[in-house]
Short mmCIF file of C-alpha atoms and ligand atoms in Angstrom, two decimals:
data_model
loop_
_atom_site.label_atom_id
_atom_site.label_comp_id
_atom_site.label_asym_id
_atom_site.label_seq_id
_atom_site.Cartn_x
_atom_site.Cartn_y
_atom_site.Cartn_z
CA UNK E 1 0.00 0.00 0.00
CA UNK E 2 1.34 3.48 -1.10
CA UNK E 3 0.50 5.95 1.61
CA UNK E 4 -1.68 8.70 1.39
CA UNK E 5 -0.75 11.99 3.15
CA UNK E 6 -3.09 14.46 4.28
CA UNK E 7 -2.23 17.52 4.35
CA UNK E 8 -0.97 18.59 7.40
CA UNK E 9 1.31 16.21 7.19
CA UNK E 10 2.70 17.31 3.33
CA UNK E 11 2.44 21.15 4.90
CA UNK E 12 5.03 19.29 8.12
CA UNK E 13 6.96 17.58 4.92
CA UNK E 14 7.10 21.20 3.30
CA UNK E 15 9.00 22.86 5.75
CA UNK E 16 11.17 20.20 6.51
CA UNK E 17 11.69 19.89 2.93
CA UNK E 18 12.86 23.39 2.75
CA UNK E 19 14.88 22.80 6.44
CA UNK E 20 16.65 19.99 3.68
CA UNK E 21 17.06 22.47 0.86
CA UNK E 22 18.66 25.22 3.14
CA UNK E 23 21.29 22.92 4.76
CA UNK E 24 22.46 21.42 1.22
CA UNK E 25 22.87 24.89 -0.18
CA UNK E 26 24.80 25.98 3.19
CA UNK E 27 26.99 22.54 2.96
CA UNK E 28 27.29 23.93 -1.03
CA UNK E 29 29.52 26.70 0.19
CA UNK E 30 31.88 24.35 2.12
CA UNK E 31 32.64 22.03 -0.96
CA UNK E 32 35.93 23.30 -1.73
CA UNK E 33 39.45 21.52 -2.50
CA UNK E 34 40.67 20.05 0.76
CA UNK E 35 38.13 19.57 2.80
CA UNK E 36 37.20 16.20 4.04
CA UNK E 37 33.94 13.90 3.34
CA UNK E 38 33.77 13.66 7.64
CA UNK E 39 34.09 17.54 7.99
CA UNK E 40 30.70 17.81 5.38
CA UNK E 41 29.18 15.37 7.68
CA UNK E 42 30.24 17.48 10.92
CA UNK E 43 28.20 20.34 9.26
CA UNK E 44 25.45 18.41 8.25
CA UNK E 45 24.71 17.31 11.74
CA UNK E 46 25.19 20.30 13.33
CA UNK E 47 22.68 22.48 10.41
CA UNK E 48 20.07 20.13 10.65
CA UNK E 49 19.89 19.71 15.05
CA UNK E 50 20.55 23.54 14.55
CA UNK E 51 16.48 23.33 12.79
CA UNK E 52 15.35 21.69 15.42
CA UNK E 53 15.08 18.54 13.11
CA UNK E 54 17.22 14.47 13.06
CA UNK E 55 19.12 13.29 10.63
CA UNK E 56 16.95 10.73 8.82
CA UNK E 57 20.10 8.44 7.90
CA UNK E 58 21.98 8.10 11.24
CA UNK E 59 21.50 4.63 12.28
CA UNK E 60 19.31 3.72 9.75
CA UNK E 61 18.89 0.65 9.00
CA UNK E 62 18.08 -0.05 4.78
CA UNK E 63 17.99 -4.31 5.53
CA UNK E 64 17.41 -6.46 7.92
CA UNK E 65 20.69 -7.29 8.97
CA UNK E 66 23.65 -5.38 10.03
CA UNK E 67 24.72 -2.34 11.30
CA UNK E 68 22.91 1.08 10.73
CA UNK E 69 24.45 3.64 8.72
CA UNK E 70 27.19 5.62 10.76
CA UNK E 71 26.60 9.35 9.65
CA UNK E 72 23.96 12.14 8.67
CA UNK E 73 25.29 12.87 5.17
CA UNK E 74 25.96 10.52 2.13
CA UNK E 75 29.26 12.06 0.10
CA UNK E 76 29.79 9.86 -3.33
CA UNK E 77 32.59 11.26 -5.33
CA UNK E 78 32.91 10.30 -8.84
CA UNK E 79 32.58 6.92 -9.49
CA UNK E 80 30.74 6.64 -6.40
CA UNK E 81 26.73 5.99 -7.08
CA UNK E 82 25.16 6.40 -3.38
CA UNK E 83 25.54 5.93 -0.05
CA UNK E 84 29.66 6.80 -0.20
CA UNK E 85 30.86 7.19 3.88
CA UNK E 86 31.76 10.49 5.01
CA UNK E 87 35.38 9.21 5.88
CA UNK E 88 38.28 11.56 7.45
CA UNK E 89 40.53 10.57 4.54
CA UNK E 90 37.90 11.42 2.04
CA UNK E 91 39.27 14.67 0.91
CA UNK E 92 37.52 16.62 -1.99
CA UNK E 93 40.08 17.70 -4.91
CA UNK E 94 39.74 20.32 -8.09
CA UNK E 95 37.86 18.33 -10.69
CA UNK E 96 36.03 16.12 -8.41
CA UNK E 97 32.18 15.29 -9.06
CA UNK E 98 30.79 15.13 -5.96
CA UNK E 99 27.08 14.32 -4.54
CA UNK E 100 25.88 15.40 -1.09
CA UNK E 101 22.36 13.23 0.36
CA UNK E 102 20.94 14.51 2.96
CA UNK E 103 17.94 13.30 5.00
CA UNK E 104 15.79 15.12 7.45
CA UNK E 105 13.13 14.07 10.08
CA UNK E 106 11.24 17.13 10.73
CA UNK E 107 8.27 16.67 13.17
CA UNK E 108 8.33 13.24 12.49
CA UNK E 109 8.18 13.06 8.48
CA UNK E 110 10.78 12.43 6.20
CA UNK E 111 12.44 14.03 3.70
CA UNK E 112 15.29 13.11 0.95
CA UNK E 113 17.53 15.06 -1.43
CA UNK E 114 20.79 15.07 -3.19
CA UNK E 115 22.88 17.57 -5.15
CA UNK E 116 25.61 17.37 -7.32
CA UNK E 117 28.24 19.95 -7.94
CA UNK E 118 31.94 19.98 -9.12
CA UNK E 119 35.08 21.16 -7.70
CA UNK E 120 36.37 23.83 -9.11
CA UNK E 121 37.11 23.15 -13.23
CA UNK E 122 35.21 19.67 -13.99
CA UNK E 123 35.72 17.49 -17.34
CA UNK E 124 33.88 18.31 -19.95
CA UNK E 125 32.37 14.58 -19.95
CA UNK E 126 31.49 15.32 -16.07
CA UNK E 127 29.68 18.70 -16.84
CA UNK E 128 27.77 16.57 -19.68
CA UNK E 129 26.87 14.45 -17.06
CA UNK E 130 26.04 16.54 -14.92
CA UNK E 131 23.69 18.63 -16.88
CA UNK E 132 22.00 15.48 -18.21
CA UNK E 133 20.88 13.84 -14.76
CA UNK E 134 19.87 17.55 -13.90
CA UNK E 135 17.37 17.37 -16.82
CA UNK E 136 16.45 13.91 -15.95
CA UNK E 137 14.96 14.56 -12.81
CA UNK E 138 13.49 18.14 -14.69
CA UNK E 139 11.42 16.02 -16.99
CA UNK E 140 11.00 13.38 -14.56
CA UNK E 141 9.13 15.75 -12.30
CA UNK E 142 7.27 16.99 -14.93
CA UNK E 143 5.30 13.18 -15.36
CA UNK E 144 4.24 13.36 -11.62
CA UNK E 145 0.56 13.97 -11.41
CA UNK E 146 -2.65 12.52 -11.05
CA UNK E 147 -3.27 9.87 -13.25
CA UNK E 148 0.08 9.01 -14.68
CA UNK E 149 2.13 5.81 -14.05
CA UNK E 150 5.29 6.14 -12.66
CA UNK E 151 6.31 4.53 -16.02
CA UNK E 152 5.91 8.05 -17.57
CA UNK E 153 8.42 9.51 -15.26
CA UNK E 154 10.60 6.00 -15.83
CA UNK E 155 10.39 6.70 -19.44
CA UNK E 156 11.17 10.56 -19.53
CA UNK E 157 14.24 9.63 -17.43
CA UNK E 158 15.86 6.83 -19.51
CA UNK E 159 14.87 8.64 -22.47
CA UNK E 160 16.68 11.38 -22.03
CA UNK E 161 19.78 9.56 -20.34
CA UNK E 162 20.05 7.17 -23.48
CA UNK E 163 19.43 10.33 -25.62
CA UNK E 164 22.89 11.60 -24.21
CA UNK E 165 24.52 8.25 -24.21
CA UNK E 166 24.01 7.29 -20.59
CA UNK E 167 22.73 4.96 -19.16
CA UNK E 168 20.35 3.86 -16.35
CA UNK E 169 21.40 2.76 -13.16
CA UNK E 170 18.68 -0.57 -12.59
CA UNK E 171 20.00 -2.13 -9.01
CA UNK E 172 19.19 1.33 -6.90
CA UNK E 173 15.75 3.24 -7.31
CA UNK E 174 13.97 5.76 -5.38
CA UNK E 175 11.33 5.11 -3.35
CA UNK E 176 8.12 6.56 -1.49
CA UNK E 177 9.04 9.22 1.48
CA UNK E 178 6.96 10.29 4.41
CA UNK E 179 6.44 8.51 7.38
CA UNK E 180 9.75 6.95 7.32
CA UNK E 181 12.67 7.63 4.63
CA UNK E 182 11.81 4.52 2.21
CA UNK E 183 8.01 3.87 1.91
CA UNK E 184 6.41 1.94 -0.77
CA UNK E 185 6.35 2.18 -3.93
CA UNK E 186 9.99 1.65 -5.84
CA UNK E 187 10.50 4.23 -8.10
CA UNK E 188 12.67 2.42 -11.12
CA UNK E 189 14.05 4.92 -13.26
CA UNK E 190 13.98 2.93 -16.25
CA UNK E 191 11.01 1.56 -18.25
CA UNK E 192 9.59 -1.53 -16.42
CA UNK E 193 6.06 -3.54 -16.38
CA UNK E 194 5.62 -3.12 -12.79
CA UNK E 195 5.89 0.83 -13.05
CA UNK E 196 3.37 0.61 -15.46
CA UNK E 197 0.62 -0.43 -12.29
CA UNK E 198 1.51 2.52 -10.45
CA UNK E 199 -0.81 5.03 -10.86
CA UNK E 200 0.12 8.35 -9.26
CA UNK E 201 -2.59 10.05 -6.96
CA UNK E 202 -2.80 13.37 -4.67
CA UNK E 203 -0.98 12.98 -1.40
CA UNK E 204 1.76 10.32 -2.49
CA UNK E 205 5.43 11.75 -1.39
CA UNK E 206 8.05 10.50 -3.46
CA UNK E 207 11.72 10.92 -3.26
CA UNK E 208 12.69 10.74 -7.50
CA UNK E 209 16.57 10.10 -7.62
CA UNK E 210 17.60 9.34 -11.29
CA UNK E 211 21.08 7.77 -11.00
CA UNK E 212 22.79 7.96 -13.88
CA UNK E 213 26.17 6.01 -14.98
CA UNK E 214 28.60 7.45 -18.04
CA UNK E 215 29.58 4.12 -18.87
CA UNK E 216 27.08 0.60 -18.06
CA UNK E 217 24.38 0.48 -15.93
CA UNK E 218 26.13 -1.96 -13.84
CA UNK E 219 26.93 -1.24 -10.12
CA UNK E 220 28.75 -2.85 -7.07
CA UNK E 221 29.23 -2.83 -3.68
CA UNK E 222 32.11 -1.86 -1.84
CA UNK E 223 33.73 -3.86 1.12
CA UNK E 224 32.42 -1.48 3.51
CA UNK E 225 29.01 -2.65 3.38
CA UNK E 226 27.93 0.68 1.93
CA UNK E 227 29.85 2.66 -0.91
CA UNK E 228 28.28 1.59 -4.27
CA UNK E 229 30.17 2.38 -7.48
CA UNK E 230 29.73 2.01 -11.55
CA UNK E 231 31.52 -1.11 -11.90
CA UNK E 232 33.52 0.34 -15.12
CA UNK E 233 35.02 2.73 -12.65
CA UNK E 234 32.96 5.83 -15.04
CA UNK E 235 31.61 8.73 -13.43
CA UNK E 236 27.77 8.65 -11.96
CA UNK E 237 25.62 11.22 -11.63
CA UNK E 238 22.43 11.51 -9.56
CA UNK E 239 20.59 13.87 -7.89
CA UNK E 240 17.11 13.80 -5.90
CA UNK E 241 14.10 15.72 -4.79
CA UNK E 242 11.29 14.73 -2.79
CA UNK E 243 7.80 15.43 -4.44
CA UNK E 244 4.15 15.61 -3.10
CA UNK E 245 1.35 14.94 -5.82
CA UNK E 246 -1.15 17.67 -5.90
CA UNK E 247 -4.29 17.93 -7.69
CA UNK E 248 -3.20 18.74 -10.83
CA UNK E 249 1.09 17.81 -10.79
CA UNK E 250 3.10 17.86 -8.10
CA UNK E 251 5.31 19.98 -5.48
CA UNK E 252 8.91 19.99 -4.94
CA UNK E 253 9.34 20.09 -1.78
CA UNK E 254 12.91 19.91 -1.24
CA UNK E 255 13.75 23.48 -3.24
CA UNK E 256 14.34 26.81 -2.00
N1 MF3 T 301 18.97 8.72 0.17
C1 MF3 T 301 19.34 7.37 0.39
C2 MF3 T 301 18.46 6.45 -0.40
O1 MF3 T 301 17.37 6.81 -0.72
C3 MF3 T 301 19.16 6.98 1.81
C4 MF3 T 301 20.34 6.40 2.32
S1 MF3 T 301 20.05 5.83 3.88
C5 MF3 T 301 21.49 5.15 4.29
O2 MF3 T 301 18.87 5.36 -0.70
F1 MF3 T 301 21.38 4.89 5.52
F2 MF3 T 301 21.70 4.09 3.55
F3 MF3 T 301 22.42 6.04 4.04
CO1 CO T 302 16.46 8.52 -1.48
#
């Protein structure tokens, strides 16, 4: 079942959403050469207690098994997909591609985002990249409403990836936000029969997070339990909003 939110609880998810947007744009200003994943982290932390809001990640647990995740921020750097750890000896250099996800619990509701930016001058393949996972998520967003499948927004996504010779990460996918940071549904970002039975209505919160790969598709996962990376060692790109569906399209709720 893909919950409904009323809302009071989307207007809770709105300012937390903006709480979200406000601390990436603040960590934004600290990405610079030299500084370390674990610093990011430090700030994270102490921006988002600073709202009077939790760090959705810390401790969280995305199986069964194991140990929870061990910081507030997620900081992938290049061939990184998701989930990279905010290590000390993570340090940022000129020409890095570099994603910062962030989640917040804000009177008890979720929210999930994720920007990109480079350091300093960037490749010309990683601005290309860049751009194009930007757009992704653009014309994703644009399929959320009433009425659609989440097959639309699957389709606009790979479309446009494949259009710029990308491709489509298929083992990670964004998911339903709200009540907890992964609800139901799984948001594939790449045309599949089971998004096609998805039909979007008001009050679903979804966290959209195209992740898109320079080289293959293919993905794996690190020793550390955590880091995934593009198994051709190419650059990824991804970045993420969370979305409420309104009567007529939907809300971003994770912009300034
Ligand atoms: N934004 C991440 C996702 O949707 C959430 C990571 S939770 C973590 O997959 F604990 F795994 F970091
Ligand atoms: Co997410």
């Amino acid at each position: 079942m893909i919950p409904i939110k009323s809302k009071k609880e989307i207007k809770i998810m709105r300012e937390g959403g903006r709480i979200l947007a406000e601390i990436l744009e603040k960590l934004r200003r600290y990405v610079k050469p030299g500084i370390s994943a674990l610093e990011l982290d430090g700030l994270a932390r102490e921006l988002v207690f600073s709202y009077g809001a939790r760090p959705s990640f810390l401790n969280y647990k995305p199986g069964k098994n194991g140990h929870g995740y061990p910081a507030a921020l997620c900081v992938s750097v290049n061939d990184e997909v998701v989930h990279g750890l905010p290590l000390e000896n993570k340090i940022l250099f000129e020409g890095d591609l570099v994603k910062l996800d962030l989640g917040v619990e804000y009177e008890k509701m979720h929210t999930d985002a994720t920007i990109m930016l480079g350091i300093g001058k960037i490749s010309p393949m990683a601005e290309k990249l860049m751009k194009a996972t930007r757009e992704c998520l653009e014309l994703g967003v644009r399929e959320i409403k009433p009425g659609n499948s989440l097959n639309e927004y699957a389709r606009a996504v790979q479309k446009h990836a494949e259009k710029n010779g990308f491709s489509v990460v298929r083992d990670l996918v964004g998911h339903g936000v709200g009540h907890s940071i992964h609800e139901p549904p799984q948001i594939l970002n790449y045309v599949d029969q089971r998004m096609k039975d998805i039909i979007l209505k008001e009050g679903m919160t979804l966290a959209l997070e195209p992740m898109i790969n320079e080289g293959g598709f293919e993905i794996t996962l690190a020793g550390d339990g955590w880091t995934y990376r593009t198994k051709d060692g190419k650059l990824n790109g991804h970045f993420e909003h969370t979305v409420a569906v309104t009567k007529n399209g939907c809300e971003v709720l994770t912009k300034i």
